[in-house]
PDB file of C-alpha atoms (C1' of nucleotides) in Angstrom:
ATOM      1  CA  MET A   1      -0.922   0.859  29.012  1.00 82.00           C
ATOM      2  CA  LYS A   2       0.920  -1.732  27.071  1.00 91.00           C
ATOM      3  CA  ARG A   3      -1.352  -1.253  24.112  1.00 95.00           C
ATOM      4  CA  ASP A   4       0.094   2.267  23.651  1.00 97.00           C
ATOM      5  CA  GLN A   5       3.774   1.216  23.734  1.00 98.00           C
ATOM      6  CA  ALA A   6       5.760   1.397  20.516  1.00 98.00           C
ATOM      7  CA  LEU A   7       6.800  -1.909  19.002  1.00 98.00           C
ATOM      8  CA  PRO A   8      10.593  -2.430  19.487  1.00 98.00           C
ATOM      9  CA  ALA A   9      13.060  -2.145  16.629  1.00 97.00           C
ATOM     10  CA  SER A  10      13.603  -5.920  16.868  1.00 98.00           C
ATOM     11  CA  PHE A  11       9.967  -6.448  15.767  1.00 98.00           C
ATOM     12  CA  TYR A  12      10.858  -5.208  12.300  1.00 98.00           C
ATOM     13  CA  ARG A  13      14.105  -7.095  11.917  1.00 98.00           C
ATOM     14  CA  ARG A  14      12.298 -10.263  10.884  1.00 98.00           C
ATOM     15  CA  PRO A  15      11.211 -11.581   7.478  1.00 98.00           C
ATOM     16  CA  ALA A  16       8.252  -9.854   5.858  1.00 98.00           C
ATOM     17  CA  GLU A  17       6.124 -13.015   5.906  1.00 98.00           C
ATOM     18  CA  VAL A  18       6.558 -13.143   9.689  1.00 98.00           C
ATOM     19  CA  VAL A  19       5.990  -9.474  10.356  1.00 98.00           C
ATOM     20  CA  ALA A  20       2.953  -9.143   8.093  1.00 98.00           C
ATOM     21  CA  PRO A  21       0.523 -11.277  10.158  1.00 98.00           C
ATOM     22  CA  ASP A  22       2.012  -9.915  13.381  1.00 98.00           C
ATOM     23  CA  LEU A  23       1.106  -6.333  12.336  1.00 98.00           C
ATOM     24  CA  LEU A  24      -2.613  -7.244  12.281  1.00 98.00           C
ATOM     25  CA  GLY A  25      -4.466  -5.577  15.162  1.00 98.00           C
ATOM     26  CA  ARG A  26      -1.617  -3.164  15.847  1.00 98.00           C
ATOM     27  CA  HIS A  27      -2.463   0.478  16.159  1.00 98.00           C
ATOM     28  CA  LEU A  28      -0.956   2.896  13.660  1.00 98.00           C
ATOM     29  CA  VAL A  29      -0.683   6.361  15.227  1.00 98.00           C
ATOM     30  CA  ARG A  30      -0.456   9.447  13.072  1.00 98.00           C
ATOM     31  CA  GLU A  31       0.348  12.746  14.668  1.00 97.00           C
ATOM     32  CA  LEU A  32      -0.690  15.757  12.600  1.00 96.00           C
ATOM     33  CA  ALA A  33      -0.374  19.450  13.378  1.00 92.00           C
ATOM     34  CA  ASN A  34      -3.896  19.608  14.889  1.00 91.00           C
ATOM     35  CA  ASP A  35      -4.957  15.974  15.154  1.00 95.00           C
ATOM     36  CA  ARG A  36      -3.893  12.637  16.577  1.00 97.00           C
ATOM     37  CA  LEU A  37      -5.216   9.815  14.449  1.00 98.00           C
ATOM     38  CA  VAL A  38      -5.266   6.151  15.449  1.00 98.00           C
ATOM     39  CA  VAL A  39      -6.251   3.201  13.228  1.00 98.00           C
ATOM     40  CA  LYS A  40      -6.143  -0.532  13.758  1.00 98.00           C
ATOM     41  CA  ILE A  41      -4.332  -2.436  11.006  1.00 98.00           C
ATOM     42  CA  VAL A  42      -6.641  -5.145   9.623  1.00 98.00           C
ATOM     43  CA  GLU A  43      -4.964  -6.206   6.385  1.00 98.00           C
ATOM     44  CA  THR A  44      -1.315  -6.530   5.231  1.00 98.00           C
ATOM     45  CA  GLU A  45       0.690  -8.052   2.428  1.00 98.00           C
ATOM     46  CA  ALA A  46       4.281  -9.370   2.593  1.00 98.00           C
ATOM     47  CA  TYR A  47       6.784  -8.644  -0.184  1.00 98.00           C
ATOM     48  CA  LEU A  48       9.848 -10.814  -0.055  1.00 97.00           C
ATOM     49  CA  GLY A  49      12.533  -8.530  -1.400  1.00 96.00           C
ATOM     50  CA  SER A  50      14.927  -9.557  -4.083  1.00 95.00           C
ATOM     51  CA  LYS A  51      13.530 -13.062  -4.386  1.00 95.00           C
ATOM     52  CA  ASP A  52       9.944 -11.906  -5.006  1.00 96.00           C
ATOM     53  CA  PRO A  53       8.927 -11.041  -8.636  1.00 95.00           C
ATOM     54  CA  ALA A  54       6.060  -8.922  -7.234  1.00 96.00           C
ATOM     55  CA  SER A  55       8.385  -6.809  -5.139  1.00 97.00           C
ATOM     56  CA  HIS A  56       9.926  -3.487  -6.132  1.00 97.00           C
ATOM     57  CA  ALA A  57      13.207  -5.083  -4.857  1.00 97.00           C
ATOM     58  CA  TRP A  58      12.977  -7.938  -7.336  1.00 96.00           C
ATOM     59  CA  LYS A  59      16.417  -9.280  -8.247  1.00 95.00           C
ATOM     60  CA  GLY A  60      17.992  -6.788  -5.874  1.00 95.00           C
ATOM     61  CA  ARG A  61      17.573  -3.977  -8.357  1.00 94.00           C
ATOM     62  CA  ARG A  62      18.133  -0.647  -6.674  1.00 94.00           C
ATOM     63  CA  THR A  63      16.789   2.664  -8.015  1.00 95.00           C
ATOM     64  CA  ALA A  64      16.261   6.076  -6.549  1.00 93.00           C
ATOM     65  CA  ARG A  65      12.663   5.134  -5.874  1.00 95.00           C
ATOM     66  CA  ASN A  66      13.175   1.889  -3.939  1.00 97.00           C
ATOM     67  CA  GLU A  67      16.387   2.686  -2.099  1.00 96.00           C
ATOM     68  CA  VAL A  68      14.606   2.726   1.294  1.00 97.00           C
ATOM     69  CA  LEU A  69      13.457  -0.840   0.797  1.00 97.00           C
ATOM     70  CA  PHE A  70      17.014  -2.122   1.213  1.00 97.00           C
ATOM     71  CA  ARG A  71      17.513  -0.633   4.648  1.00 97.00           C
ATOM     72  CA  ALA A  72      17.261  -2.706   7.848  1.00 97.00           C
ATOM     73  CA  GLY A  73      13.658  -2.952   9.158  1.00 97.00           C
ATOM     74  CA  GLY A  74      11.898  -0.069  10.811  1.00 97.00           C
ATOM     75  CA  SER A  75      11.625   2.565   8.082  1.00 97.00           C
ATOM     76  CA  ILE A  76       8.574   3.616   6.036  1.00 97.00           C
ATOM     77  CA  TYR A  77       8.630   3.025   2.321  1.00 98.00           C
ATOM     78  CA  VAL A  78       6.042   5.175   0.450  1.00 97.00           C
ATOM     79  CA  TYR A  79       5.557   5.087  -3.290  1.00 97.00           C
ATOM     80  CA  PHE A  80       3.267   6.748  -5.843  1.00 96.00           C
ATOM     81  CA  VAL A  81       1.164   4.721  -8.216  1.00 96.00           C
ATOM     82  CA  TYR A  82      -1.300   5.130 -11.032  1.00 95.00           C
ATOM     83  CA  GLY A  83      -0.588   8.838 -11.275  1.00 94.00           C
ATOM     84  CA  MET A  84      -2.678   9.641  -8.231  1.00 95.00           C
ATOM     85  CA  HIS A  85      -2.299   7.264  -5.304  1.00 96.00           C
ATOM     86  CA  HIS A  86       0.208   6.492  -2.535  1.00 97.00           C
ATOM     87  CA  CYS A  87       0.942   3.175  -0.848  1.00 97.00           C
ATOM     88  CA  CYS A  88       2.551   2.767   2.565  1.00 98.00           C
ATOM     89  CA  ASN A  89       4.953  -0.024   3.537  1.00 98.00           C
ATOM     90  CA  VAL A  90       6.939  -0.945   6.592  1.00 98.00           C
ATOM     91  CA  VAL A  91      10.476  -2.083   5.742  1.00 98.00           C
ATOM     92  CA  THR A  92      11.398  -5.329   7.513  1.00 98.00           C
ATOM     93  CA  GLY A  93      14.274  -7.807   7.761  1.00 97.00           C
ATOM     94  CA  ASN A  94      17.974  -6.971   7.533  1.00 96.00           C
ATOM     95  CA  ASP A  95      20.031  -4.487   5.632  1.00 96.00           C
ATOM     96  CA  GLY A  96      20.181  -5.251   1.911  1.00 96.00           C
ATOM     97  CA  GLU A  97      17.267  -7.714   1.771  1.00 96.00           C
ATOM     98  CA  GLY A  98      14.481  -5.512   0.449  1.00 97.00           C
ATOM     99  CA  ASP A  99      11.675  -7.073   2.536  1.00 98.00           C
ATOM    100  CA  ALA A 100       8.605  -4.949   3.220  1.00 98.00           C
ATOM    101  CA  VAL A 101       4.981  -5.196   4.371  1.00 98.00           C
ATOM    102  CA  LEU A 102       2.307  -3.236   2.575  1.00 98.00           C
ATOM    103  CA  ILE A 103      -0.350  -1.852   4.909  1.00 98.00           C
ATOM    104  CA  ARG A 104      -3.512  -2.490   2.931  1.00 98.00           C
ATOM    105  CA  ALA A 105      -6.380  -1.619   5.206  1.00 98.00           C
ATOM    106  CA  ALA A 106      -7.212  -0.278   8.642  1.00 98.00           C
ATOM    107  CA  GLU A 107     -10.120   0.491  10.916  1.00 97.00           C
ATOM    108  CA  PRO A 108     -10.490   4.037  12.329  1.00 97.00           C
ATOM    109  CA  ILE A 109     -10.181   4.134  16.130  1.00 98.00           C
ATOM    110  CA  VAL A 110      -9.559   7.853  16.908  1.00 98.00           C
ATOM    111  CA  GLY A 111     -10.158  10.804  14.603  1.00 97.00           C
ATOM    112  CA  GLU A 112     -12.508   9.310  12.040  1.00 95.00           C
ATOM    113  CA  GLU A 113     -14.007  12.707  11.324  1.00 94.00           C
ATOM    114  CA  THR A 114     -10.610  14.053  10.252  1.00 95.00           C
ATOM    115  CA  MET A 115     -10.023  10.970   8.093  1.00 96.00           C
ATOM    116  CA  ARG A 116     -13.374  11.393   6.403  1.00 94.00           C
ATOM    117  CA  ARG A 117     -12.595  15.029   5.719  1.00 93.00           C
ATOM    118  CA  ALA A 118      -9.165  14.030   4.222  1.00 95.00           C
ATOM    119  CA  ARG A 119     -11.012  11.503   2.108  1.00 94.00           C
ATOM    120  CA  ARG A 120     -13.634  14.078   1.104  1.00 89.00           C
ATOM    121  CA  MET A 121     -16.505  11.897   2.201  1.00 83.00           C
ATOM    122  CA  ARG A 122     -19.337  12.916   4.482  1.00 75.00           C
ATOM    123  CA  HIS A 123     -21.023   9.618   5.150  1.00 74.00           C
ATOM    124  CA  PRO A 124     -19.150   6.500   4.127  1.00 69.00           C
ATOM    125  CA  ALA A 125     -21.530   4.117   2.500  1.00 69.00           C
ATOM    126  CA  ARG A 126     -19.592   1.248   4.039  1.00 87.00           C
ATOM    127  CA  PRO A 127     -17.024   0.962   6.818  1.00 91.00           C
ATOM    128  CA  GLY A 128     -14.158   0.244   4.445  1.00 94.00           C
ATOM    129  CA  ASP A 129     -14.657   3.506   2.542  1.00 95.00           C
ATOM    130  CA  VAL A 130     -12.538   5.381   5.079  1.00 96.00           C
ATOM    131  CA  ALA A 131      -9.315   3.374   5.149  1.00 97.00           C
ATOM    132  CA  GLY A 132     -10.180   0.067   3.596  1.00 96.00           C
ATOM    133  CA  GLY A 133      -7.522   0.033   0.832  1.00 97.00           C
ATOM    134  CA  PRO A 134      -3.853   0.967   0.566  1.00 98.00           C
ATOM    135  CA  ALA A 135      -4.476   4.313  -1.184  1.00 97.00           C
ATOM    136  CA  LYS A 136      -7.544   5.134   0.926  1.00 97.00           C
ATOM    137  CA  LEU A 137      -5.454   4.588   4.020  1.00 98.00           C
ATOM    138  CA  CYS A 138      -2.712   6.960   2.845  1.00 98.00           C
ATOM    139  CA  GLN A 139      -5.291   9.574   1.950  1.00 97.00           C
ATOM    140  CA  ALA A 140      -7.082   9.248   5.272  1.00 97.00           C
ATOM    141  CA  LEU A 141      -3.887   9.550   7.247  1.00 98.00           C
ATOM    142  CA  ASP A 142      -2.192  12.166   5.130  1.00 97.00           C
ATOM    143  CA  ILE A 143       0.685   9.868   4.133  1.00 97.00           C
ATOM    144  CA  ASP A 144       2.639  10.798   1.026  1.00 96.00           C
ATOM    145  CA  LEU A 145       6.191  10.832  -0.353  1.00 96.00           C
ATOM    146  CA  ALA A 146       7.250  13.207   2.335  1.00 95.00           C
ATOM    147  CA  LEU A 147       7.207  10.232   4.712  1.00 97.00           C
ATOM    148  CA  ASN A 148       9.292   7.972   2.433  1.00 97.00           C
ATOM    149  CA  GLY A 149      12.396   6.900   4.329  1.00 97.00           C
ATOM    150  CA  VAL A 150      11.258   8.202   7.653  1.00 97.00           C
ATOM    151  CA  ARG A 151      11.791   5.812  10.573  1.00 97.00           C
ATOM    152  CA  LEU A 152       8.867   4.704  12.645  1.00 97.00           C
ATOM    153  CA  GLY A 153       8.633   6.975  15.685  1.00 97.00           C
ATOM    154  CA  GLN A 154       9.700   9.999  13.710  1.00 95.00           C
ATOM    155  CA  GLY A 155       7.822  12.211  11.249  1.00 94.00           C
ATOM    156  CA  GLY A 156       4.593  11.758  13.184  1.00 96.00           C
ATOM    157  CA  LEU A 157       4.073   8.058  12.452  1.00 97.00           C
ATOM    158  CA  GLN A 158       4.365   5.217  14.929  1.00 98.00           C
ATOM    159  CA  ILE A 159       3.040   1.662  15.410  1.00 98.00           C
ATOM    160  CA  VAL A 160       2.091   0.566  18.912  1.00 98.00           C
ATOM    161  CA  PHE A 161       1.183  -2.756  20.527  1.00 98.00           C
ATOM    162  CA  GLY A 162      -2.549  -2.379  19.948  1.00 98.00           C
ATOM    163  CA  GLU A 163      -4.873  -5.327  20.166  1.00 97.00           C
ATOM    164  CA  PRO A 164      -3.382  -8.296  18.264  1.00 97.00           C
ATOM    165  CA  PRO A 165      -6.016 -10.858  17.253  1.00 98.00           C
ATOM    166  CA  GLU A 166      -6.138 -14.511  18.179  1.00 97.00           C
ATOM    167  CA  ALA A 167      -3.985 -16.517  15.807  1.00 96.00           C
ATOM    168  CA  ASP A 168      -6.999 -18.526  14.592  1.00 97.00           C
ATOM    169  CA  SER A 169      -8.867 -15.437  13.438  1.00 97.00           C
ATOM    170  CA  ILE A 170      -6.196 -14.522  10.880  1.00 98.00           C
ATOM    171  CA  VAL A 171      -6.986 -15.456   7.293  1.00 97.00           C
ATOM    172  CA  ARG A 172      -4.595 -15.488   4.330  1.00 96.00           C
ATOM    173  CA  GLY A 173      -4.673 -15.675   0.595  1.00 96.00           C
ATOM    174  CA  PRO A 174      -3.033 -14.407  -2.673  1.00 95.00           C
ATOM    175  CA  ARG A 175      -1.937 -10.832  -2.984  1.00 96.00           C
ATOM    176  CA  VAL A 176      -3.928  -8.243  -4.826  1.00 96.00           C
ATOM    177  CA  GLY A 177      -2.948  -6.625  -8.145  1.00 94.00           C
ATOM    178  CA  VAL A 178       0.194  -8.617  -8.869  1.00 94.00           C
ATOM    179  CA  ALA A 179      -1.003 -10.769 -11.745  1.00 91.00           C
ATOM    180  CA  TYR A 180       2.097  -9.795 -13.696  1.00 90.00           C
ATOM    181  CA  ALA A 181       4.335 -11.629 -11.225  1.00 93.00           C
ATOM    182  CA  GLY A 182       3.731 -15.141 -12.593  1.00 90.00           C
ATOM    183  CA  GLU A 183       3.784 -17.933 -10.052  1.00 91.00           C
ATOM    184  CA  ALA A 184       4.439 -15.412  -7.244  1.00 94.00           C
ATOM    185  CA  ALA A 185       0.981 -13.978  -7.821  1.00 93.00           C
ATOM    186  CA  GLU A 186      -0.453 -17.025  -6.063  1.00 94.00           C
ATOM    187  CA  TRP A 187       1.804 -17.030  -3.048  1.00 96.00           C
ATOM    188  CA  PRO A 188      -0.510 -16.667   0.033  1.00 97.00           C
ATOM    189  CA  LEU A 189       1.161 -13.555   1.435  1.00 97.00           C
ATOM    190  CA  ARG A 190      -1.951 -11.477   2.033  1.00 97.00           C
ATOM    191  CA  PHE A 191      -3.132 -11.458   5.692  1.00 98.00           C
ATOM    192  CA  ALA A 192      -6.277 -10.078   7.295  1.00 98.00           C
ATOM    193  CA  ILE A 193      -8.397 -10.219  10.349  1.00 98.00           C
ATOM    194  CA  GLY A 194     -11.223 -12.611   9.382  1.00 96.00           C
ATOM    195  CA  GLY A 195     -14.613 -10.964   9.061  1.00 94.00           C
ATOM    196  CA  ASN A 196     -13.387  -7.441   9.730  1.00 96.00           C
ATOM    197  CA  PRO A 197     -15.560  -5.109   7.582  1.00 95.00           C
ATOM    198  CA  HIS A 198     -12.698  -2.764   6.799  1.00 96.00           C
ATOM    199  CA  VAL A 199     -10.752  -5.371   4.869  1.00 97.00           C
ATOM    200  CA  SER A 200     -10.459  -4.434   1.153  1.00 96.00           C
ATOM    201  CA  ARG A 201     -11.776  -6.346  -1.848  1.00 88.00           C
ATOM    202  CA  PRO A 202     -11.651  -9.002  -2.955  1.00 91.00           C
ATOM    203  CA  ARG A 203     -12.692 -10.460   0.425  1.00 87.00           C
ATOM    204  CA  LEU A 204     -10.546 -13.214   1.783  1.00 88.00           C
TER     205      LEU A 204
ATOM    206  C1'  DC B   1      14.114   9.793 -25.595  1.00 58.45           C
ATOM    207  C1'  DG B   2       9.668   7.338 -26.101  1.00 58.45           C
ATOM    208  C1'  DG B   3       6.414   4.192 -24.483  1.00 58.45           C
ATOM    209  C1'  DA B   4       4.356   1.056 -21.574  1.00 58.45           C
ATOM    210  C1'  DA B   5       2.680  -0.373 -17.265  1.00 58.45           C
ATOM    211  C1'  DG B   6       1.544   0.128 -12.614  1.00 58.45           C
ATOM    212  C1'  DA B   7       1.220  -3.359  -4.908  1.00 58.45           C
ATOM    213  C1'  DT B   8      -5.744   1.786  -7.069  1.00 58.45           C
ATOM    214  C1'  DC B   9     -10.076   3.928  -6.722  1.00 58.45           C
ATOM    215  C1'  DC B  10     -14.429   5.632  -8.338  1.00 58.45           C
ATOM    216  C1'  DA B  11     -18.298   6.445 -11.362  1.00 58.45           C
ATOM    217  C1'  DC B  12     -21.097   4.432 -14.362  1.00 58.45           C
ATOM    218  C1'  DT B  13     -23.754   0.612 -16.710  1.00 58.45           C
TER     219       DT B  13
ATOM    220  C1'  DG C   1     -18.361  -5.693 -14.324  1.00 58.45           C
ATOM    221  C1'  DT C   2     -15.816  -2.270 -16.978  1.00 58.45           C
ATOM    222  C1'  DG C   3     -13.158   1.704 -18.102  1.00 58.45           C
ATOM    223  C1'  DG C   4     -11.147   6.191 -17.192  1.00 58.45           C
ATOM    224  C1'  DA C   5      -8.235   9.270 -14.436  1.00 58.45           C
ATOM    225  C1'  DT C   6      -3.322  10.728 -14.269  1.00 58.45           C
ATOM    226  C1'  DC C   7       1.872  10.681 -13.968  1.00 58.45           C
ATOM    227  C1'  DT C   8       6.105   8.602 -12.221  1.00 58.45           C
ATOM    228  C1'  DT C   9       9.351   5.202 -13.029  1.00 58.45           C
ATOM    229  C1'  DC C  10      11.922   2.171 -15.674  1.00 58.45           C
ATOM    230  C1'  DC C  11      13.823  -0.054 -19.657  1.00 58.45           C
ATOM    231  C1'  DG C  12      14.830  -0.644 -24.308  1.00 58.45           C
ATOM    232  C1'  DA C  13      16.216   1.659 -28.559  1.00 58.45           C
TER     233       DA C  13
END
DNA sequence: CGGAAGATCCACT
DNA sequence: GTGGATCTTCCGA
């Protein structure tokens, strides 16, 4: 079925603000040793590379941590924050630009039991407790720094066609947690599927 | 070489 | 609604 076909490399070679809404509804497939997990992406944020004060690629500054960001689209950029959490991005655009899309939230489709176990929760109080946040998603899907720099389709991570939503059901607003970025904090680069209960807070 | 801050989450009030 | 956990990364001195 088309919905299980990998997105082509050309999909990622576009600006982050174009790829971010287009990733909504896509299925993220995680192959583990003993499990195959599938989630539907319901929330993303675009980071506009060297011209974005909120991006790790701001001013084109390269460090050991963000090197992967400057590749051409199609790689995974994972980083570690707050001493205990990971966040997962898809690198987009062309070589040297630094564009990326942060995967903020997803809805479990296959393997929710395994995800709950990875999250150490028996009964999620609410749907979004499983993968409804960037760090929750990484914990649920066992994504950590070992996947940094891996290309989609390798390392047990792939994104397939999935079930993209109607354009008019997509909502957008300011990004989360980037108050330090001045005017850029208000750029409406956060995208979500309107009304989906797995979208993180604050609700759009 | 030190210190400050971070694309977060959870428990508690 | 607030604060604590916990540690890597980066920049300035």
